[in-house]
mmCIF file of C-alpha atoms and ligand atoms in Angstrom:
data_model
loop_
_atom_site.group_PDB
_atom_site.id
_atom_site.type_symbol
_atom_site.label_atom_id
_atom_site.label_comp_id
_atom_site.label_asym_id
_atom_site.label_seq_id
_atom_site.Cartn_x
_atom_site.Cartn_y
_atom_site.Cartn_z
ATOM 1 C CA MET J 184 -22.624 28.266 -11.686
ATOM 2 C CA VAL J 185 -25.058 26.624 -14.066
ATOM 3 C CA VAL J 186 -28.419 24.935 -13.782
ATOM 4 C CA LEU J 187 -29.090 21.350 -14.694
ATOM 5 C CA GLY J 188 -32.653 20.285 -15.399
ATOM 6 C CA ARG J 189 -34.192 16.933 -14.522
ATOM 7 C CA GLU J 190 -33.142 15.562 -17.944
ATOM 8 C CA GLY J 191 -29.622 16.825 -17.252
ATOM 9 C CA LEU J 192 -29.445 14.416 -14.347
ATOM 10 C CA ASP J 193 -30.229 11.550 -16.739
ATOM 11 C CA ARG J 194 -27.412 12.731 -18.966
ATOM 12 C CA LEU J 195 -25.050 13.013 -15.987
ATOM 13 C CA VAL J 196 -25.479 9.315 -15.223
ATOM 14 C CA GLU J 197 -24.999 8.467 -18.912
ATOM 15 C CA VAL J 198 -21.831 10.563 -19.222
ATOM 16 C CA LEU J 199 -20.325 9.008 -16.101
ATOM 17 C CA MET J 200 -21.075 5.524 -17.426
ATOM 18 C CA GLU J 201 -19.630 6.416 -20.829
ATOM 19 C CA ARG J 202 -16.457 7.461 -19.021
ATOM 20 C CA GLY J 203 -16.215 4.006 -17.465
ATOM 21 C CA TYR J 204 -17.545 4.786 -14.004
ATOM 22 C CA ARG J 205 -19.764 2.468 -12.054
ATOM 23 C CA VAL J 206 -22.344 4.935 -10.786
ATOM 24 C CA ILE J 207 -23.501 4.438 -7.202
ATOM 25 C CA GLY J 208 -26.323 6.481 -5.759
ATOM 26 C CA PRO J 209 -29.402 6.426 -3.558
ATOM 27 C CA THR J 210 -32.394 4.343 -4.583
ATOM 28 C CA VAL J 211 -35.416 2.878 -2.835
ATOM 29 C CA ARG J 212 -35.306 -0.773 -1.811
ATOM 30 C CA ASP J 213 -36.917 -2.680 1.050
ATOM 31 C CA GLU J 214 -38.708 0.461 2.275
ATOM 32 C CA ALA J 215 -35.460 2.361 2.778
ATOM 33 C CA ILE J 216 -33.186 4.592 0.738
ATOM 34 C CA VAL J 217 -30.135 2.476 0.084
ATOM 35 C CA LEU J 218 -26.990 2.962 -2.011
ATOM 36 C CA ASP J 219 -26.720 0.830 -5.101
ATOM 37 C CA GLU J 220 -25.491 0.782 -8.666
ATOM 38 C CA LEU J 221 -27.526 3.066 -10.933
ATOM 39 C CA THR J 222 -27.861 2.694 -14.668
ATOM 40 C CA SER J 223 -30.321 5.576 -14.981
ATOM 41 C CA ALA J 224 -31.147 8.684 -12.983
ATOM 42 C CA SER J 225 -34.758 7.460 -12.917
ATOM 43 C CA GLN J 226 -33.625 4.983 -10.213
ATOM 44 C CA LEU J 227 -32.971 7.862 -7.793
ATOM 45 C CA PRO J 228 -35.528 8.236 -4.986
ATOM 46 C CA PHE J 229 -37.668 10.878 -6.701
ATOM 47 C CA GLY J 230 -40.602 11.810 -4.498
ATOM 48 C CA TRP J 231 -39.411 10.032 -1.367
ATOM 49 C CA GLY J 232 -38.717 11.697 1.947
ATOM 50 C CA VAL J 233 -37.530 10.165 5.198
ATOM 51 C CA GLU J 234 -39.010 10.456 8.674
ATOM 52 C CA VAL J 235 -36.306 9.567 11.125
ATOM 53 C CA GLY J 236 -35.908 9.524 14.915
ATOM 54 C CA PRO J 237 -34.206 7.488 17.656
ATOM 55 C CA GLY J 238 -34.786 3.864 16.634
ATOM 56 C CA GLN J 239 -37.066 4.973 13.793
ATOM 57 C CA TYR J 240 -36.844 5.272 10.037
ATOM 58 C CA ARG J 241 -39.758 5.501 7.647
ATOM 59 C CA LEU J 242 -40.198 6.632 4.033
ATOM 60 C CA TRP J 243 -42.948 9.018 3.068
ATOM 61 C CA ARG J 244 -44.165 10.344 -0.246
ATOM 62 C CA ARG J 245 -43.090 13.900 -1.072
ATOM 63 C CA ALA J 246 -45.383 16.017 -3.201
ATOM 64 C CA ASP J 247 -42.489 17.939 -4.781
ATOM 65 C CA GLY J 248 -40.844 14.914 -6.435
ATOM 66 C CA ALA J 249 -37.400 15.826 -5.033
ATOM 67 C CA ALA J 250 -34.689 13.154 -5.233
ATOM 68 C CA PHE J 251 -32.158 14.276 -2.621
ATOM 69 C CA LYS J 252 -34.338 15.810 0.096
ATOM 70 C CA ASN J 253 -33.999 12.884 2.458
ATOM 71 C CA SER J 254 -31.513 12.266 5.241
ATOM 72 C CA ALA J 255 -28.995 9.426 5.564
ATOM 73 C CA GLY J 256 -30.207 5.879 5.088
ATOM 74 C CA PRO J 257 -28.835 2.764 6.760
ATOM 75 C CA GLN J 258 -25.870 2.528 4.429
ATOM 76 C CA SER J 259 -22.918 4.764 3.744
ATOM 77 C CA TRP J 260 -20.246 5.040 1.063
ATOM 78 C CA LYS J 261 -17.969 3.080 3.396
ATOM 79 C CA GLN J 262 -19.376 -0.185 2.073
ATOM 80 C CA PHE J 263 -17.871 0.521 -1.363
ATOM 81 C CA LEU J 264 -14.519 1.882 -0.211
ATOM 82 C CA HIS J 265 -14.030 -0.510 2.694
ATOM 83 C CA PRO J 266 -16.314 -3.497 1.982
ATOM 84 C CA ALA J 267 -18.037 -5.361 4.796
ATOM 85 C CA ARG J 268 -16.451 -8.627 3.699
ATOM 86 C CA GLU J 269 -13.687 -9.401 1.232
ATOM 87 C CA LYS J 270 -11.269 -12.189 0.457
ATOM 88 C CA LEU J 271 -7.634 -11.235 1.038
ATOM 89 C CA TRP J 272 -5.924 -14.310 -0.328
ATOM 90 C CA SER J 273 -6.287 -18.025 -0.949
ATOM 91 C CA ALA J 274 -3.805 -20.890 -0.647
ATOM 92 C CA ASP J 275 -3.709 -24.238 -2.418
ATOM 93 C CA ARG J 276 -1.570 -27.282 -1.753
ATOM 94 C CA ASP J 277 0.717 -28.022 -4.678
ATOM 95 C CA GLY J 278 2.385 -31.266 -3.637
ATOM 96 C CA SER J 279 5.382 -30.391 -1.482
ATOM 97 C CA GLY J 280 4.034 -27.039 -0.254
ATOM 98 C CA PHE J 281 1.337 -24.582 -1.116
ATOM 99 C CA THR J 282 0.786 -21.594 -3.373
ATOM 100 C CA VAL J 283 -0.664 -18.370 -2.078
ATOM 101 C CA THR J 284 -2.730 -16.238 -4.448
ATOM 102 C CA ALA J 285 -3.541 -12.678 -3.462
ATOM 103 C CA THR J 286 -6.988 -11.381 -4.366
ATOM 104 C CA ASP J 287 -5.802 -8.471 -6.379
ATOM 105 C CA SER J 288 -8.463 -7.774 -8.962
ATOM 106 C CA GLU J 289 -8.716 -4.228 -10.296
ATOM 107 C CA PRO J 290 -11.395 -2.380 -8.297
ATOM 108 C CA PRO J 291 -14.249 -0.678 -10.158
ATOM 109 C CA ARG J 292 -13.958 3.030 -10.882
ATOM 110 C CA TYR J 293 -16.761 4.391 -8.804
ATOM 111 C CA ALA J 294 -18.740 7.586 -9.304
ATOM 112 C CA PHE J 295 -20.627 8.417 -6.104
ATOM 113 C CA LEU J 296 -23.755 10.423 -6.893
ATOM 114 C CA GLY J 297 -25.411 12.272 -4.015
ATOM 115 C CA VAL J 298 -22.692 12.562 -1.353
ATOM 116 C CA ARG J 299 -23.772 14.945 1.417
ATOM 117 C CA GLY J 300 -21.414 17.131 3.423
ATOM 118 C CA CYS J 301 -21.416 14.798 6.426
ATOM 119 C CA ASP J 302 -20.653 11.803 4.243
ATOM 120 C CA LEU J 303 -17.856 13.563 2.364
ATOM 121 C CA ALA J 304 -16.373 14.377 5.768
ATOM 122 C CA ALA J 305 -16.731 10.677 6.675
ATOM 123 C CA ILE J 306 -14.818 9.693 3.539
ATOM 124 C CA ARG J 307 -12.081 12.112 4.605
ATOM 125 C CA VAL J 308 -11.993 10.456 8.025
ATOM 126 C CA LEU J 309 -11.588 7.054 6.366
ATOM 127 C CA ASP J 310 -8.856 8.538 4.145
ATOM 128 C CA ARG J 311 -6.985 9.666 7.231
ATOM 129 C CA VAL J 312 -7.315 6.291 8.950
ATOM 130 C CA LEU J 313 -6.886 3.891 6.046
ATOM 131 C CA ASP J 314 -4.906 5.804 3.463
ATOM 132 C CA ARG J 315 -2.690 8.288 5.224
ATOM 133 C CA GLY J 316 -1.234 6.408 8.160
ATOM 134 C CA GLU J 317 2.076 4.646 8.462
ATOM 135 C CA HIS J 318 0.636 1.500 6.914
ATOM 136 C CA PRO J 319 -1.923 2.506 4.290
ATOM 137 C CA ASP J 320 -4.492 -0.052 3.204
ATOM 138 C CA SER J 321 -3.588 -0.636 -0.448
ATOM 139 C CA ARG J 322 -7.074 -1.968 -1.260
ATOM 140 C CA TYR J 323 -8.719 1.152 0.121
ATOM 141 C CA HIS J 324 -6.218 3.325 -1.720
ATOM 142 C CA ARG J 325 -6.890 1.695 -5.076
ATOM 143 C CA ARG J 326 -10.656 2.003 -4.695
ATOM 144 C CA ARG J 327 -10.423 5.583 -3.489
ATOM 145 C CA GLU J 328 -7.971 7.066 -5.933
ATOM 146 C CA GLY J 329 -10.124 6.937 -9.065
ATOM 147 C CA ILE J 330 -13.366 7.998 -7.475
ATOM 148 C CA PHE J 331 -15.624 10.708 -8.954
ATOM 149 C CA ILE J 332 -17.753 12.496 -6.380
ATOM 150 C CA VAL J 333 -21.005 14.304 -7.071
ATOM 151 C CA GLY J 334 -21.856 16.082 -3.834
ATOM 152 C CA VAL J 335 -25.303 17.312 -2.863
ATOM 153 C CA ASN J 336 -25.855 20.267 -0.567
ATOM 154 C CA CYS J 337 -28.405 19.244 2.023
ATOM 155 C CA THR J 338 -31.569 21.324 2.186
ATOM 156 C CA ASP J 339 -33.751 18.969 4.213
ATOM 157 C CA PRO J 340 -31.969 17.530 7.262
ATOM 158 C CA GLY J 341 -33.522 14.853 9.429
ATOM 159 C CA GLU J 342 -34.493 14.762 13.080
ATOM 160 C CA THR J 343 -31.307 12.855 13.988
ATOM 161 C CA CYS J 344 -28.883 15.078 12.021
ATOM 162 C CA PHE J 345 -26.293 17.262 13.772
ATOM 163 C CA CYS J 346 -23.686 17.934 11.081
ATOM 164 C CA VAL J 347 -23.684 21.681 11.811
ATOM 165 C CA SER J 348 -22.359 21.129 15.320
ATOM 166 C CA MET J 349 -19.635 18.851 13.919
ATOM 167 C CA GLY J 350 -18.657 21.367 11.236
ATOM 168 C CA THR J 351 -19.369 18.950 8.372
ATOM 169 C CA GLY J 352 -22.556 20.262 6.715
ATOM 170 C CA PRO J 353 -25.181 20.957 5.491
ATOM 171 C CA ALA J 354 -23.131 22.363 2.589
ATOM 172 C CA VAL J 355 -20.634 20.068 0.939
ATOM 173 C CA SER J 356 -17.331 21.650 1.864
ATOM 174 C CA PRO J 357 -14.524 21.837 -0.701
ATOM 175 C CA GLN J 358 -12.103 22.306 2.180
ATOM 176 C CA PRO J 359 -11.597 20.248 5.306
ATOM 177 C CA PRO J 360 -13.821 21.533 8.127
ATOM 178 C CA PRO J 361 -12.109 23.637 10.789
ATOM 179 C CA PRO J 362 -10.523 21.668 13.636
ATOM 180 C CA CYS J 363 -12.813 23.354 16.170
ATOM 181 C CA GLY J 364 -15.721 21.551 14.497
ATOM 182 C CA GLY J 365 -14.225 18.310 15.624
ATOM 183 C CA GLN J 366 -12.660 17.241 12.332
ATOM 184 C CA GLY J 367 -9.308 18.538 11.185
ATOM 185 C CA VAL J 368 -8.942 15.861 8.554
ATOM 186 C CA GLY J 369 -7.304 17.323 5.490
ATOM 187 C CA PRO J 370 -7.898 16.562 1.846
ATOM 188 C CA THR J 371 -6.259 13.489 0.397
ATOM 189 C CA PRO J 372 -3.463 13.972 -2.113
ATOM 190 C CA HIS J 373 -5.611 12.442 -4.843
ATOM 191 C CA GLN J 374 -9.012 13.929 -4.097
ATOM 192 C CA PRO J 375 -9.390 17.394 -2.645
ATOM 193 C CA GLY J 376 -13.158 17.232 -2.318
ATOM 194 C CA TYR J 377 -15.938 16.855 -4.843
ATOM 195 C CA ASP J 378 -15.933 16.890 -8.625
ATOM 196 C CA LEU J 379 -19.408 18.345 -8.955
ATOM 197 C CA VAL J 380 -21.824 19.685 -6.385
ATOM 198 C CA LEU J 381 -25.584 20.007 -6.811
ATOM 199 C CA THR J 382 -28.203 21.974 -4.906
ATOM 200 C CA GLU J 383 -31.677 20.669 -5.676
ATOM 201 C CA SER J 384 -34.644 23.040 -6.004
ATOM 202 C CA VAL J 385 -38.259 22.561 -6.904
ATOM 203 C CA ASP J 386 -39.910 25.930 -7.524
ATOM 204 C CA GLN J 387 -41.861 27.931 -10.097
ATOM 205 C CA ARG J 388 -38.969 27.394 -12.523
ATOM 206 C CA GLY J 389 -39.381 23.624 -12.206
ATOM 207 C CA HIS J 390 -37.213 20.843 -10.805
ATOM 208 C CA HIS J 391 -33.586 21.739 -11.227
ATOM 209 C CA PHE J 392 -30.105 21.490 -9.764
ATOM 210 C CA LEU J 393 -27.750 24.411 -9.321
ATOM 211 C CA THR J 394 -24.426 22.856 -10.284
ATOM 212 C CA GLU J 395 -20.807 23.767 -9.781
ATOM 213 C CA ALA J 396 -17.618 21.943 -10.715
ATOM 214 C CA GLY J 397 -15.012 21.341 -8.010
ATOM 215 C CA SER J 398 -12.288 19.793 -10.159
ATOM 216 C CA GLU J 399 -11.002 19.735 -13.706
ATOM 217 C CA ARG J 400 -12.636 16.429 -14.525
ATOM 218 C CA GLY J 401 -15.837 17.691 -12.935
ATOM 219 C CA ALA J 402 -15.716 20.656 -15.317
ATOM 220 C CA GLU J 403 -15.145 18.273 -18.252
ATOM 221 C CA VAL J 404 -18.210 16.223 -17.317
ATOM 222 C CA LEU J 405 -20.262 19.369 -16.758
ATOM 223 C CA ALA J 406 -19.332 20.597 -20.248
ATOM 224 C CA GLU J 407 -21.065 17.518 -21.669
ATOM 225 C CA LEU J 408 -24.352 18.192 -19.893
ATOM 226 C CA PRO J 409 -27.308 20.302 -21.042
ATOM 227 C CA THR J 410 -27.154 23.326 -18.743
ATOM 228 C CA ARG J 411 -28.245 26.940 -18.672
ATOM 229 C CA PRO J 412 -26.750 29.845 -16.761
ATOM 230 C CA ALA J 413 -28.238 30.424 -13.312
ATOM 231 C CA GLY J 414 -31.056 32.997 -13.521
ATOM 232 C CA PRO J 415 -31.504 36.046 -11.284
ATOM 233 C CA GLY J 416 -31.780 35.039 -7.647
ATOM 234 C CA GLU J 417 -31.219 31.303 -8.240
ATOM 235 C CA VAL J 418 -27.834 31.164 -6.540
ATOM 236 C CA GLU J 419 -29.147 33.210 -3.585
ATOM 237 C CA ALA J 420 -32.231 30.975 -3.309
ATOM 238 C CA ALA J 421 -30.040 27.878 -3.181
ATOM 239 C CA GLU J 422 -27.772 29.459 -0.552
ATOM 240 C CA THR J 423 -30.806 30.430 1.501
ATOM 241 C CA ALA J 424 -32.145 26.865 1.349
ATOM 242 C CA VAL J 425 -28.824 25.478 2.613
ATOM 243 C CA ALA J 426 -28.576 28.168 5.318
ATOM 244 C CA ARG J 427 -32.122 27.311 6.415
ATOM 245 C CA ALA J 428 -31.134 23.647 6.626
ATOM 246 C CA ALA J 429 -28.347 24.632 9.006
ATOM 247 C CA THR J 430 -30.957 25.947 11.445
ATOM 248 C CA ALA J 431 -33.250 22.935 11.043
ATOM 249 C CA MET J 432 -30.997 20.216 12.483
ATOM 250 C CA GLY J 433 -32.871 17.922 14.820
ATOM 251 C CA ARG J 434 -29.935 17.687 17.210
ATOM 252 C CA ARG J 435 -26.610 19.176 18.162
ATOM 253 C CA MET J 436 -23.466 17.851 19.757
ATOM 254 C CA PRO J 437 -22.672 19.830 22.912
ATOM 255 C CA ALA J 438 -19.969 22.401 22.257
ATOM 256 C CA ALA J 439 -17.513 21.255 24.908
ATOM 257 C CA ASP J 440 -14.036 19.788 25.134
ATOM 258 C CA LEU J 441 -15.300 16.264 24.518
ATOM 259 C CA PRO J 442 -11.963 14.440 24.932
ATOM 260 C CA ALA J 443 -11.628 16.089 28.360
ATOM 261 C CA VAL J 444 -15.248 15.314 29.274
ATOM 262 C CA LEU J 445 -14.878 11.668 28.341
ATOM 263 C CA ALA J 446 -11.602 11.340 30.227
ATOM 264 C CA ALA J 447 -13.159 12.968 33.306
ATOM 265 C CA THR J 448 -16.232 10.707 33.272
ATOM 266 C CA ARG J 449 -14.386 7.423 32.806
ATOM 267 C CA GLU J 450 -15.816 6.025 36.047
ATOM 268 C CA SER J 451 -19.283 7.557 35.687
ATOM 269 C CA GLU J 452 -22.389 5.596 36.665
ATOM 270 C CA ARG J 453 -23.838 6.786 33.370
ATOM 271 C CA TRP J 454 -22.057 3.979 31.487
ATOM 272 C CA SER J 455 -23.931 1.325 33.467
ATOM 273 C CA GLU J 456 -27.185 3.200 32.988
ATOM 274 C CA ILE J 457 -26.627 3.255 29.194
ATOM 275 C CA ALA J 458 -25.692 -0.432 29.311
ATOM 276 C CA SER J 459 -29.040 -1.203 30.944
ATOM 277 C CA ARG J 460 -30.611 -0.062 27.652
ATOM 278 C CA CYS J 461 -27.914 -1.080 25.166
ATOM 279 C CA LEU J 462 -28.287 -4.493 23.514
ATOM 280 C CA THR J 463 -24.602 -4.564 22.413
ATOM 281 C CA CYS J 464 -25.994 -5.424 18.989
ATOM 282 C CA ALA J 465 -23.264 -3.404 17.185
ATOM 283 C CA ASN J 466 -25.774 -1.747 14.809
ATOM 284 C CA CYS J 467 -24.353 1.686 15.613
ATOM 285 C CA THR J 468 -20.879 0.663 14.490
ATOM 286 C CA MET J 469 -22.104 -1.093 11.353
ATOM 287 C CA VAL J 470 -24.082 1.933 10.115
ATOM 288 C CA CYS J 471 -21.456 4.471 11.148
ATOM 289 C CA PRO J 472 -19.684 5.830 8.055
ATOM 290 C CA THR J 473 -16.376 6.167 9.928
ATOM 291 C CA CYS J 474 -16.160 2.979 12.040
ATOM 292 C CA PHE J 475 -13.408 1.084 10.261
ATOM 293 C CA CYS J 476 -12.480 -1.912 12.444
ATOM 294 C CA THR J 477 -12.057 -5.288 10.829
ATOM 295 C CA THR J 478 -11.010 -8.764 11.765
ATOM 296 C CA THR J 479 -9.855 -11.708 9.683
ATOM 297 C CA GLU J 480 -10.900 -15.331 9.542
ATOM 298 C CA ASP J 481 -9.313 -18.301 7.816
ATOM 299 C CA VAL J 482 -11.446 -21.007 6.254
ATOM 300 C CA THR J 483 -10.514 -24.284 4.601
ATOM 301 C CA ASP J 484 -12.461 -26.626 2.376
ATOM 302 C CA LEU J 485 -13.281 -30.152 3.510
ATOM 303 C CA THR J 486 -10.247 -31.662 1.762
ATOM 304 C CA GLY J 487 -7.833 -29.325 3.493
ATOM 305 C CA ASP J 488 -6.273 -28.535 0.100
ATOM 306 C CA HIS J 489 -7.690 -25.050 -0.231
ATOM 307 C CA ALA J 490 -7.719 -22.259 2.359
ATOM 308 C CA GLU J 491 -8.861 -18.649 2.246
ATOM 309 C CA ARG J 492 -8.345 -15.597 4.423
ATOM 310 C CA TRP J 493 -11.285 -13.198 4.634
ATOM 311 C CA GLN J 494 -11.494 -9.760 6.180
ATOM 312 C CA HIS J 495 -14.791 -8.504 7.551
ATOM 313 C CA TRP J 496 -16.046 -5.584 9.581
ATOM 314 C CA ALA J 497 -15.733 -6.002 13.330
ATOM 315 C CA SER J 498 -17.228 -4.014 16.179
ATOM 316 C CA CYS J 499 -16.006 -2.941 19.587
ATOM 317 C CA PHE J 500 -19.445 -4.047 20.838
ATOM 318 C CA GLU J 501 -18.543 -7.692 20.156
ATOM 319 C CA LEU J 502 -17.291 -9.573 23.192
ATOM 320 C CA ASP J 503 -14.341 -11.175 21.415
ATOM 321 C CA TYR J 504 -13.217 -7.849 19.945
ATOM 322 C CA SER J 505 -11.142 -7.266 23.084
ATOM 323 C CA TYR J 506 -9.909 -10.865 23.402
ATOM 324 C CA ILE J 507 -6.215 -11.049 24.196
ATOM 325 C CA HIS J 508 -4.319 -14.221 25.192
ATOM 326 C CA GLY J 509 -6.835 -15.911 27.402
ATOM 327 C CA GLY J 510 -9.749 -13.589 27.897
ATOM 328 C CA GLU J 511 -11.766 -10.568 26.920
ATOM 329 C CA VAL J 512 -10.854 -7.213 28.401
ATOM 330 C CA ARG J 513 -14.225 -5.514 27.990
ATOM 331 C CA THR J 514 -16.694 -8.027 29.338
ATOM 332 C CA SER J 515 -19.510 -5.627 30.271
ATOM 333 C CA GLY J 516 -21.825 -3.691 27.980
ATOM 334 C CA ALA J 517 -20.915 -0.563 29.932
ATOM 335 C CA SER J 518 -17.222 -0.951 29.118
ATOM 336 C CA ARG J 519 -17.979 -1.587 25.456
ATOM 337 C CA TYR J 520 -20.261 1.419 25.046
ATOM 338 C CA ARG J 521 -17.693 3.550 26.879
ATOM 339 C CA GLN J 522 -14.980 2.273 24.551
ATOM 340 C CA TRP J 523 -17.025 3.175 21.469
ATOM 341 C CA LEU J 524 -18.025 6.661 22.566
ATOM 342 C CA THR J 525 -14.660 7.495 24.111
ATOM 343 C CA HIS J 526 -12.813 6.460 20.978
ATOM 344 C CA LYS J 527 -15.259 8.129 18.584
ATOM 345 C CA LEU J 528 -15.301 11.504 20.319
ATOM 346 C CA GLY J 529 -12.225 11.491 22.514
ATOM 347 C CA THR J 530 -9.153 9.412 21.755
ATOM 348 C CA TRP J 531 -9.797 9.597 17.988
ATOM 349 C CA HIS J 532 -8.407 13.131 18.316
ATOM 350 C CA ASP J 533 -5.138 11.772 19.761
ATOM 351 C CA GLN J 534 -4.918 9.024 17.181
ATOM 352 C CA PHE J 535 -6.064 10.778 14.001
ATOM 353 C CA GLY J 536 -6.132 14.496 14.786
ATOM 354 C CA GLY J 537 -9.910 14.967 14.747
ATOM 355 C CA SER J 538 -13.262 13.538 15.770
ATOM 356 C CA GLY J 539 -14.523 10.180 14.537
ATOM 357 C CA CYS J 540 -18.080 11.517 14.330
ATOM 358 C CA VAL J 541 -19.443 13.584 11.437
ATOM 359 C CA GLY J 542 -22.961 14.090 12.791
ATOM 360 C CA CYS J 543 -24.853 11.957 10.260
ATOM 361 C CA GLY J 544 -27.222 10.596 12.918
ATOM 362 C CA ARG J 545 -27.281 7.024 11.566
ATOM 363 C CA CYS J 546 -26.321 5.453 14.907
ATOM 364 C CA ILE J 547 -29.331 7.151 16.538
ATOM 365 C CA ALA J 548 -31.843 6.078 13.912
ATOM 366 C CA TRP J 549 -30.593 2.504 13.590
ATOM 367 C CA CYS J 550 -30.123 1.785 17.289
ATOM 368 C CA PRO J 551 -33.015 -0.576 18.014
ATOM 369 C CA VAL J 552 -33.546 0.975 21.440
ATOM 370 C CA GLY J 553 -32.993 4.564 20.283
ATOM 371 C CA ILE J 554 -29.835 5.396 22.229
ATOM 372 C CA ASP J 555 -28.829 8.903 21.180
ATOM 373 C CA LEU J 556 -25.135 9.738 21.531
ATOM 374 C CA THR J 557 -25.849 13.491 21.650
ATOM 375 C CA ALA J 558 -28.100 12.988 24.677
ATOM 376 C CA GLU J 559 -25.531 10.739 26.363
ATOM 377 C CA VAL J 560 -22.776 13.278 25.750
ATOM 378 C CA ASP J 561 -25.038 16.035 27.073
ATOM 379 C CA ALA J 562 -25.442 14.085 30.316
ATOM 380 C CA LEU J 563 -21.697 13.454 30.577
ATOM 381 C CA VAL J 564 -20.907 17.119 29.922
ATOM 382 C CA THR J 565 -23.266 18.098 32.733
ATOM 383 C CA GLU J 566 -21.720 15.518 35.055
ATOM 384 C CA ALA J 567 -18.210 16.734 34.238
ATOM 385 C CA GLY J 568 -19.267 20.307 35.001
ATOM 386 C CA GLU J 569 -17.797 21.373 31.682
ATOM 387 C CA GLU J 570 -18.581 24.912 30.556
ATOM 388 C CA PRO J 571 -20.128 25.092 27.067
ATOM 389 C CA ARG J 572 -17.721 26.638 24.544
HETATM 390 S S1 LIG A 216 -21.104 8.185 15.559
HETATM 391 FE FE1 LIG A 216 -23.226 8.191 14.781
HETATM 392 S S2 LIG A 216 -23.636 10.305 14.139
HETATM 393 FE FE2 LIG A 216 -21.401 10.084 14.379
HETATM 394 S S3 LIG A 216 -20.656 9.557 12.314
HETATM 395 FE FE3 LIG A 216 -21.031 7.600 13.384
HETATM 396 S S4 LIG A 216 -23.151 7.042 12.868
HETATM 397 FE FE4 LIG A 216 -22.881 9.205 12.302
HETATM 398 S S1 LIG A 217 -26.015 1.685 21.302
HETATM 399 FE FE1 LIG A 217 -27.834 0.832 20.249
HETATM 400 S S2 LIG A 217 -27.077 0.188 18.229
HETATM 401 FE FE2 LIG A 217 -25.264 0.490 19.532
HETATM 402 S S3 LIG A 217 -24.855 -1.548 20.380
HETATM 403 FE FE3 LIG A 217 -26.180 -0.489 21.869
HETATM 404 S S4 LIG A 217 -28.286 -1.100 21.292
HETATM 405 FE FE4 LIG A 217 -26.974 -1.628 19.545
#
């Protein structure tokens, strides 16, 4: 393991750009830490922390100048791998018929800088759903296959985080988390994990990043950076900081057989009680790094000579999401919330061999009325009389 100084981070961004990557990382915009293209490490959120809670998110100024000691913002890497809206094809009349043109442009080669353990697990969940099923999504595959990942071990979790209880953090795992943690999603054939992983420290030795390569190309990039060997106690200090983060999670998912709990509480009154608070706004599904549902819409221009098919994110909280030949199936908020939670934590296991939740806490922070899935599951576990595992 080697140590990268603050200037080494600048060089990391430069080297990735020189290698043709479009570098995406956290930056401050609109009073939040968002993910955007970076052309310099100086755009990282140095000196910003995040105060987060149910229905709350606020930036605060950190005295230590750290860049990665802040929990998940409203966005996730999903928006780059599985965009919120994209054109699939267009069609133009050409006299007797029409010509269809697929939107097949070469995707950018992304380098993701600052991927936490929970978010790497979320990418693995998307890999399983979109890239490793019977009908892989070729667009997702092409975006995903060239990606360079710089992971960051989390040392400062937020009040809404519960990655430990989902087996996905706070350390960035080179291996898939154990199935008992709710995941069980294996590495993709083209990307076993991360290329580099950083642990940020600000101490008497200054502001630095303990760095390790996780792949051959990660090692090649690391060889181009100004580093020094880790000094006495630096590796242990970083491990201690990550271990401390594991005990500082604001929440935990109950350790129970959640698929069984959700099946047993299908008719619970709790769903109506949640629905009395839920606005069915779909925020939780939009911010969730693993919610993958989409729908398509066709549009034509006013002449009728040109048509386009677009794909955009959809949500099981939308009324027409469950529309089938003549009507919606899930007309109540209670049935829609139940669908979301039951799929995420229950039937996702049957469908994809693991949980659909990685414990990032976004859905708690960005729910306008502060509905907390860990609290709702706690109540359902109690109602089901399930013994904690
Ligand atoms: S369900 Fe909530 S906590 Fe779980 S992965 Fe989605 S946004 Fe994160
Ligand atoms: S749980 Fe919260 S974020 Fe999700 S749909 Fe209901 S009100 Fe919106």
